[in-house]
PDB file of C-alpha atoms in Angstrom:
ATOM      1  CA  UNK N   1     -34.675  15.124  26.310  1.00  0.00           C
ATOM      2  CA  UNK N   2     -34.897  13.066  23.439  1.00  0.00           C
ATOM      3  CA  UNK N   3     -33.610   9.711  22.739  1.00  0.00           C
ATOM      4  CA  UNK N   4     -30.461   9.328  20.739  1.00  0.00           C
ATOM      5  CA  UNK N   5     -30.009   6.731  17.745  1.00  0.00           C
ATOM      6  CA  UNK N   6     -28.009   4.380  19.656  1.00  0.00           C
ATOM      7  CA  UNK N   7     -28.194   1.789  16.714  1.00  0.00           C
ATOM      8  CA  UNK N   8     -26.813   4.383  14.076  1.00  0.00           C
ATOM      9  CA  UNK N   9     -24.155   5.522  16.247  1.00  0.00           C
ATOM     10  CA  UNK N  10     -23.254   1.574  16.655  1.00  0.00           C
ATOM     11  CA  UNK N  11     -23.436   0.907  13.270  1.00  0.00           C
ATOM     12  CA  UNK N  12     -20.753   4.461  13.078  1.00  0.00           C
ATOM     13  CA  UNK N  13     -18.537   3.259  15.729  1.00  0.00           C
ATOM     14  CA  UNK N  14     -17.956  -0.698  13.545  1.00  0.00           C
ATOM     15  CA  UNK N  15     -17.770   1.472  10.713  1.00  0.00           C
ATOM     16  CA  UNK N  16     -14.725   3.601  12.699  1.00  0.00           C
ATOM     17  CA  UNK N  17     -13.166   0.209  13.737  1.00  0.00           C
ATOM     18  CA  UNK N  18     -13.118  -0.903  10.526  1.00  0.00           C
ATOM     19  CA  UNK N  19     -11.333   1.622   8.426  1.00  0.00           C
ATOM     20  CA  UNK N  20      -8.808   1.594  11.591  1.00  0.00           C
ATOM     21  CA  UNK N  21      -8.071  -2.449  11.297  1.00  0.00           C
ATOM     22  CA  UNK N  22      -8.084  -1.661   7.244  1.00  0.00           C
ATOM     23  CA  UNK N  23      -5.407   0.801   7.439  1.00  0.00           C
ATOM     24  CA  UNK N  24      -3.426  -1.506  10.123  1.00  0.00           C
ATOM     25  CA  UNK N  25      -3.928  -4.352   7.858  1.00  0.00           C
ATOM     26  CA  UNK N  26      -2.003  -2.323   5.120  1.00  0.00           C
ATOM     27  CA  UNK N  27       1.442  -1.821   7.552  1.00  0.00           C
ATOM     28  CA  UNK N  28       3.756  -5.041   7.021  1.00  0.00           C
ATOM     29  CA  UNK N  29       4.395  -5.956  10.775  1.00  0.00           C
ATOM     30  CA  UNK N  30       5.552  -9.246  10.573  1.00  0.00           C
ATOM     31  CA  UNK N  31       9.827  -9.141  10.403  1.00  0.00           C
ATOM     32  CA  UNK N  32      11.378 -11.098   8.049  1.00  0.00           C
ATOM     33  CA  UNK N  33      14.196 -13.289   9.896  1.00  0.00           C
ATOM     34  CA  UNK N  34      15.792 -15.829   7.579  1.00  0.00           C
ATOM     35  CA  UNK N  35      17.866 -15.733   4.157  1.00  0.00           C
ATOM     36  CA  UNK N  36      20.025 -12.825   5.762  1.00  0.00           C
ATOM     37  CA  UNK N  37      17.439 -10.463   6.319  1.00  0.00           C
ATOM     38  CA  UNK N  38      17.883 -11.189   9.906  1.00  0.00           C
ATOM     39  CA  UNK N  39      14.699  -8.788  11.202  1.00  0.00           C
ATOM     40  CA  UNK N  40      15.955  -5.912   9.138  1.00  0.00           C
ATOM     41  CA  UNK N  41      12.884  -5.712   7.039  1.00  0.00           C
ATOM     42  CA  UNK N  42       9.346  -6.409   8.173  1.00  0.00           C
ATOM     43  CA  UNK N  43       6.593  -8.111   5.550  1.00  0.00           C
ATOM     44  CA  UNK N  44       3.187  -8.799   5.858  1.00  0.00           C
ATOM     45  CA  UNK N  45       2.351 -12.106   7.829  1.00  0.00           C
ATOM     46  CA  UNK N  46      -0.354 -13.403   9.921  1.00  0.00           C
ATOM     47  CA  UNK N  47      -1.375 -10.216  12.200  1.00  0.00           C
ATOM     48  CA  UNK N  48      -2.133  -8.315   8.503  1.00  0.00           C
ATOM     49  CA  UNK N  49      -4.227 -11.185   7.567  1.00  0.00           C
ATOM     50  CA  UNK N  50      -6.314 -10.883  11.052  1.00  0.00           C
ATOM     51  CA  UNK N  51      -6.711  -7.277  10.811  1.00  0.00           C
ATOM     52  CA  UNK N  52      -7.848  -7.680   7.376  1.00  0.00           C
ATOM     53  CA  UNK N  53     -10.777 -10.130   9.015  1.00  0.00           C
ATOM     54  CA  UNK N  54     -11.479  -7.645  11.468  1.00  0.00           C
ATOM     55  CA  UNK N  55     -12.297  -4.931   9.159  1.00  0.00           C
ATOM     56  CA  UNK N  56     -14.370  -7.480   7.206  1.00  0.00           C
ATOM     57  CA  UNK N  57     -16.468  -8.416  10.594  1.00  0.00           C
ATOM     58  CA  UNK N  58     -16.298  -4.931  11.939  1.00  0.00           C
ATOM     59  CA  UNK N  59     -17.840  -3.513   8.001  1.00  0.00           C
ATOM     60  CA  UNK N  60     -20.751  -6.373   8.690  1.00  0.00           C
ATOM     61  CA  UNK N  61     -21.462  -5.303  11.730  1.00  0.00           C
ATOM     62  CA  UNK N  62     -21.578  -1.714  10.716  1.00  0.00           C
ATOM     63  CA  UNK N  63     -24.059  -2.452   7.619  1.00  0.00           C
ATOM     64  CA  UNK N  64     -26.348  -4.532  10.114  1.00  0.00           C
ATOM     65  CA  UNK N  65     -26.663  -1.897  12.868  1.00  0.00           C
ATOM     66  CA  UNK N  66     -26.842   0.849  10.360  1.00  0.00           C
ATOM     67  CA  UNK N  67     -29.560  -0.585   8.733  1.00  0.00           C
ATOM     68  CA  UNK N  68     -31.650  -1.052  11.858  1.00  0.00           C
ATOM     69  CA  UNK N  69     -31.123   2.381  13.091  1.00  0.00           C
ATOM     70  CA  UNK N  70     -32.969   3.464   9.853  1.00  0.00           C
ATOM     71  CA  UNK N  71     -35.975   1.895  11.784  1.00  0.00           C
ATOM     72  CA  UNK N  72     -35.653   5.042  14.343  1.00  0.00           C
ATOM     73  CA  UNK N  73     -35.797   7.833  12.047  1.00  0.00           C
ATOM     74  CA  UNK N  74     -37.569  10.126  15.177  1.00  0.00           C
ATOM     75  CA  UNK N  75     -34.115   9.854  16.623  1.00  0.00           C
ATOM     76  CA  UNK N  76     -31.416  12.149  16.244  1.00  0.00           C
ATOM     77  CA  UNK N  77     -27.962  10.534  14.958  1.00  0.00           C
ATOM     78  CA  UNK N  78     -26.574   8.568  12.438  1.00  0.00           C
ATOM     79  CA  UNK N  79     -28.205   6.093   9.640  1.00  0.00           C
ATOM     80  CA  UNK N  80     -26.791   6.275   6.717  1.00  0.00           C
ATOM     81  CA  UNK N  81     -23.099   6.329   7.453  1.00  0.00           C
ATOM     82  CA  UNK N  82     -22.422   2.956   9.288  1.00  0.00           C
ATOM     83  CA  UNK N  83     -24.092   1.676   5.981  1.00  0.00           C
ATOM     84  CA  UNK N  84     -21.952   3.554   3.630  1.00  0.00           C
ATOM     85  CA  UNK N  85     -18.500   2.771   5.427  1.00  0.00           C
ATOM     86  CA  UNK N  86     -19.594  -1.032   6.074  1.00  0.00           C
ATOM     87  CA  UNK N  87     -20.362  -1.808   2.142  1.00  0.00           C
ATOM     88  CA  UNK N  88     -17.084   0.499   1.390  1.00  0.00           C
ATOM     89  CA  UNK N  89     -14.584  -1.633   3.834  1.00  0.00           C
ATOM     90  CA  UNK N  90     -16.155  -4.778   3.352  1.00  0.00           C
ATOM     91  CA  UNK N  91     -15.078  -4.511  -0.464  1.00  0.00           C
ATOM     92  CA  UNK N  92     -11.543  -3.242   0.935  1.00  0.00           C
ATOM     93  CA  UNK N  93     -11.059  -5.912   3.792  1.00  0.00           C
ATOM     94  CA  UNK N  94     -12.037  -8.521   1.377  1.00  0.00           C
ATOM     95  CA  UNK N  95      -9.194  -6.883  -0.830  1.00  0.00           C
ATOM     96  CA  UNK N  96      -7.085  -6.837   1.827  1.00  0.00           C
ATOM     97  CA  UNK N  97      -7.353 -10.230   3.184  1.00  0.00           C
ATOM     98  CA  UNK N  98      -6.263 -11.873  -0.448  1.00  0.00           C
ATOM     99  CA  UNK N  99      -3.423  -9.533  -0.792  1.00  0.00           C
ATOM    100  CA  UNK N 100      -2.267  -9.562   2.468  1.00  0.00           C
ATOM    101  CA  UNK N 101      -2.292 -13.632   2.345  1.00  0.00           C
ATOM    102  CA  UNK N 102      -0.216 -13.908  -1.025  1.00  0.00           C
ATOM    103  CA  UNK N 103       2.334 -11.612   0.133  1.00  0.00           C
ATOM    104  CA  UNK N 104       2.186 -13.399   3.386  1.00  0.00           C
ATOM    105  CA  UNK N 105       3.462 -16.737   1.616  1.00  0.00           C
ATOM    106  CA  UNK N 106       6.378 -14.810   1.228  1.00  0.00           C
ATOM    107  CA  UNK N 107       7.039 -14.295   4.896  1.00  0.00           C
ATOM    108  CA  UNK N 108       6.851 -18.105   5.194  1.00  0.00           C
ATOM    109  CA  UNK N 109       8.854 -18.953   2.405  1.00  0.00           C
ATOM    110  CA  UNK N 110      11.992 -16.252   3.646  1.00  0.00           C
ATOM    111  CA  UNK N 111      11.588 -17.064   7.400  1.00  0.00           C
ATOM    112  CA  UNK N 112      11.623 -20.948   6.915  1.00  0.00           C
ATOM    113  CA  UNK N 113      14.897 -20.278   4.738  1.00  0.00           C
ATOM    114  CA  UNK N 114      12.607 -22.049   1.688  1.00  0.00           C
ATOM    115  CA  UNK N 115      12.135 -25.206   3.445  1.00  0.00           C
ATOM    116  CA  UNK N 116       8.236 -24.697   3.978  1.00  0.00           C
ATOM    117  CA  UNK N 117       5.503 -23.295   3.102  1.00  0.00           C
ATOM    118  CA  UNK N 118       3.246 -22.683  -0.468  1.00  0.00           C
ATOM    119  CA  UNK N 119       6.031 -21.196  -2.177  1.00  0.00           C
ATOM    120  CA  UNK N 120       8.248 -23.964  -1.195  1.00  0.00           C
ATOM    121  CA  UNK N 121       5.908 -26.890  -1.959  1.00  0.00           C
ATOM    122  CA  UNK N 122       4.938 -24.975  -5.579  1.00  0.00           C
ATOM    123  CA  UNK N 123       9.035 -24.927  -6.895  1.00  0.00           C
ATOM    124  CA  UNK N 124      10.811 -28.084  -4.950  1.00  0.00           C
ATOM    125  CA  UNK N 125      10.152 -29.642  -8.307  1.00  0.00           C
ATOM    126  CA  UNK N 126      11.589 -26.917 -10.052  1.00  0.00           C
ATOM    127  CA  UNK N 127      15.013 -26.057  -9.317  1.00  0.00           C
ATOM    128  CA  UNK N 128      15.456 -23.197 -11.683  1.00  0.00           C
ATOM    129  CA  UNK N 129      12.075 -21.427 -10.312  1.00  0.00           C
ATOM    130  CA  UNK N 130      13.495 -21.747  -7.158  1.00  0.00           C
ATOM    131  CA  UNK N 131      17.052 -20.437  -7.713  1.00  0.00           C
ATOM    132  CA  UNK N 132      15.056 -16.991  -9.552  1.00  0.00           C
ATOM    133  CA  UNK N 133      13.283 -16.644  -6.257  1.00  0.00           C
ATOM    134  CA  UNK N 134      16.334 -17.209  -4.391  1.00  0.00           C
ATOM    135  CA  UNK N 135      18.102 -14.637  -6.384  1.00  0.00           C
ATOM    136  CA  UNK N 136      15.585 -12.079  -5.977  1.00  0.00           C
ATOM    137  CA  UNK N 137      15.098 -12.115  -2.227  1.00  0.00           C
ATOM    138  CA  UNK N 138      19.087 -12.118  -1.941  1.00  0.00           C
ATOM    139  CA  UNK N 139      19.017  -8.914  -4.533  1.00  0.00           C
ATOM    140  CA  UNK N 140      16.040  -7.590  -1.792  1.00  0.00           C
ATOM    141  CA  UNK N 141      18.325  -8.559   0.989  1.00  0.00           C
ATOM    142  CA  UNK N 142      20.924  -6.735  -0.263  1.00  0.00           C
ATOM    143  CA  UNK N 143      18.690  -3.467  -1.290  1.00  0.00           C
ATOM    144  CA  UNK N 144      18.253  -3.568   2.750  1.00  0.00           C
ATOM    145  CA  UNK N 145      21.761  -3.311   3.949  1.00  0.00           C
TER     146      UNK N 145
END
């Protein structure tokens, strides 16, 4: 019986992983508790940011056993594809974990009722900027009921 290309079907499985924590990343999970929303509504928060990691780490991971199983190329299995899907998902978890932190100010801003966070420290100054953000989670609020 001939040895199987355990490396390439590594490099496959990290490659699996990570378009599975890529598409989780993508799902808002975190609910969104103050300024009346009260959990009606969920947004993207910390978890999305980890997942979005995860995807990152899992697409390295894939590239770096991929590449080593091309050193077996006797062995039946996999080589190319834990390659192809790591250099794919690393380019969408990196994506992912910039978008999925901006929107996750958001989450900080509406659960700390605007008292903390980067949006909060970037418009204390400005009262008007803060009263249009105000307004527009309250006219999101009220889309939700």
């Amino acid at each position: 019986m001939k040895e199987k290309n355990v490396k390439g079907i590594i490099g496959l499985s990290f490659g699996l992983v990570a378009i599975a924590c890529a598409v989780l990343s993508a799902i808002p999970m975190t609910s969104l508790t103050g300024m009346g929303l009260d959990g009606k509504m969920s947004f993207f928060g910390n978890i999305n940011i980890i997942f979005a990691l995860c995807t990152v780490i899992a697409s390295v991971i894939a590239i770096v056993f991929g590449a080593m199983s091309k050193k077996d190329a006797d062995k039946p299995g996999p080589r190319k594809s834990g390659v192809v899907i790591g250099i794919l998902f690393v380019l969408i978890g990196l994506t992912s974990f910039g978008t999925t932190s901006a929107l996750s100010t958001f989450t900080e801003y509406i659960n700390s009722e605007g008292k903390t966070g980067v949006i909060a420290e970037s418009i204390k100054e400005n009262p008007e900027q803060q009263e249009q953000i105000n307004e527009l989670i309250k006219a999101w609020s009220d889309s939700v009921k």
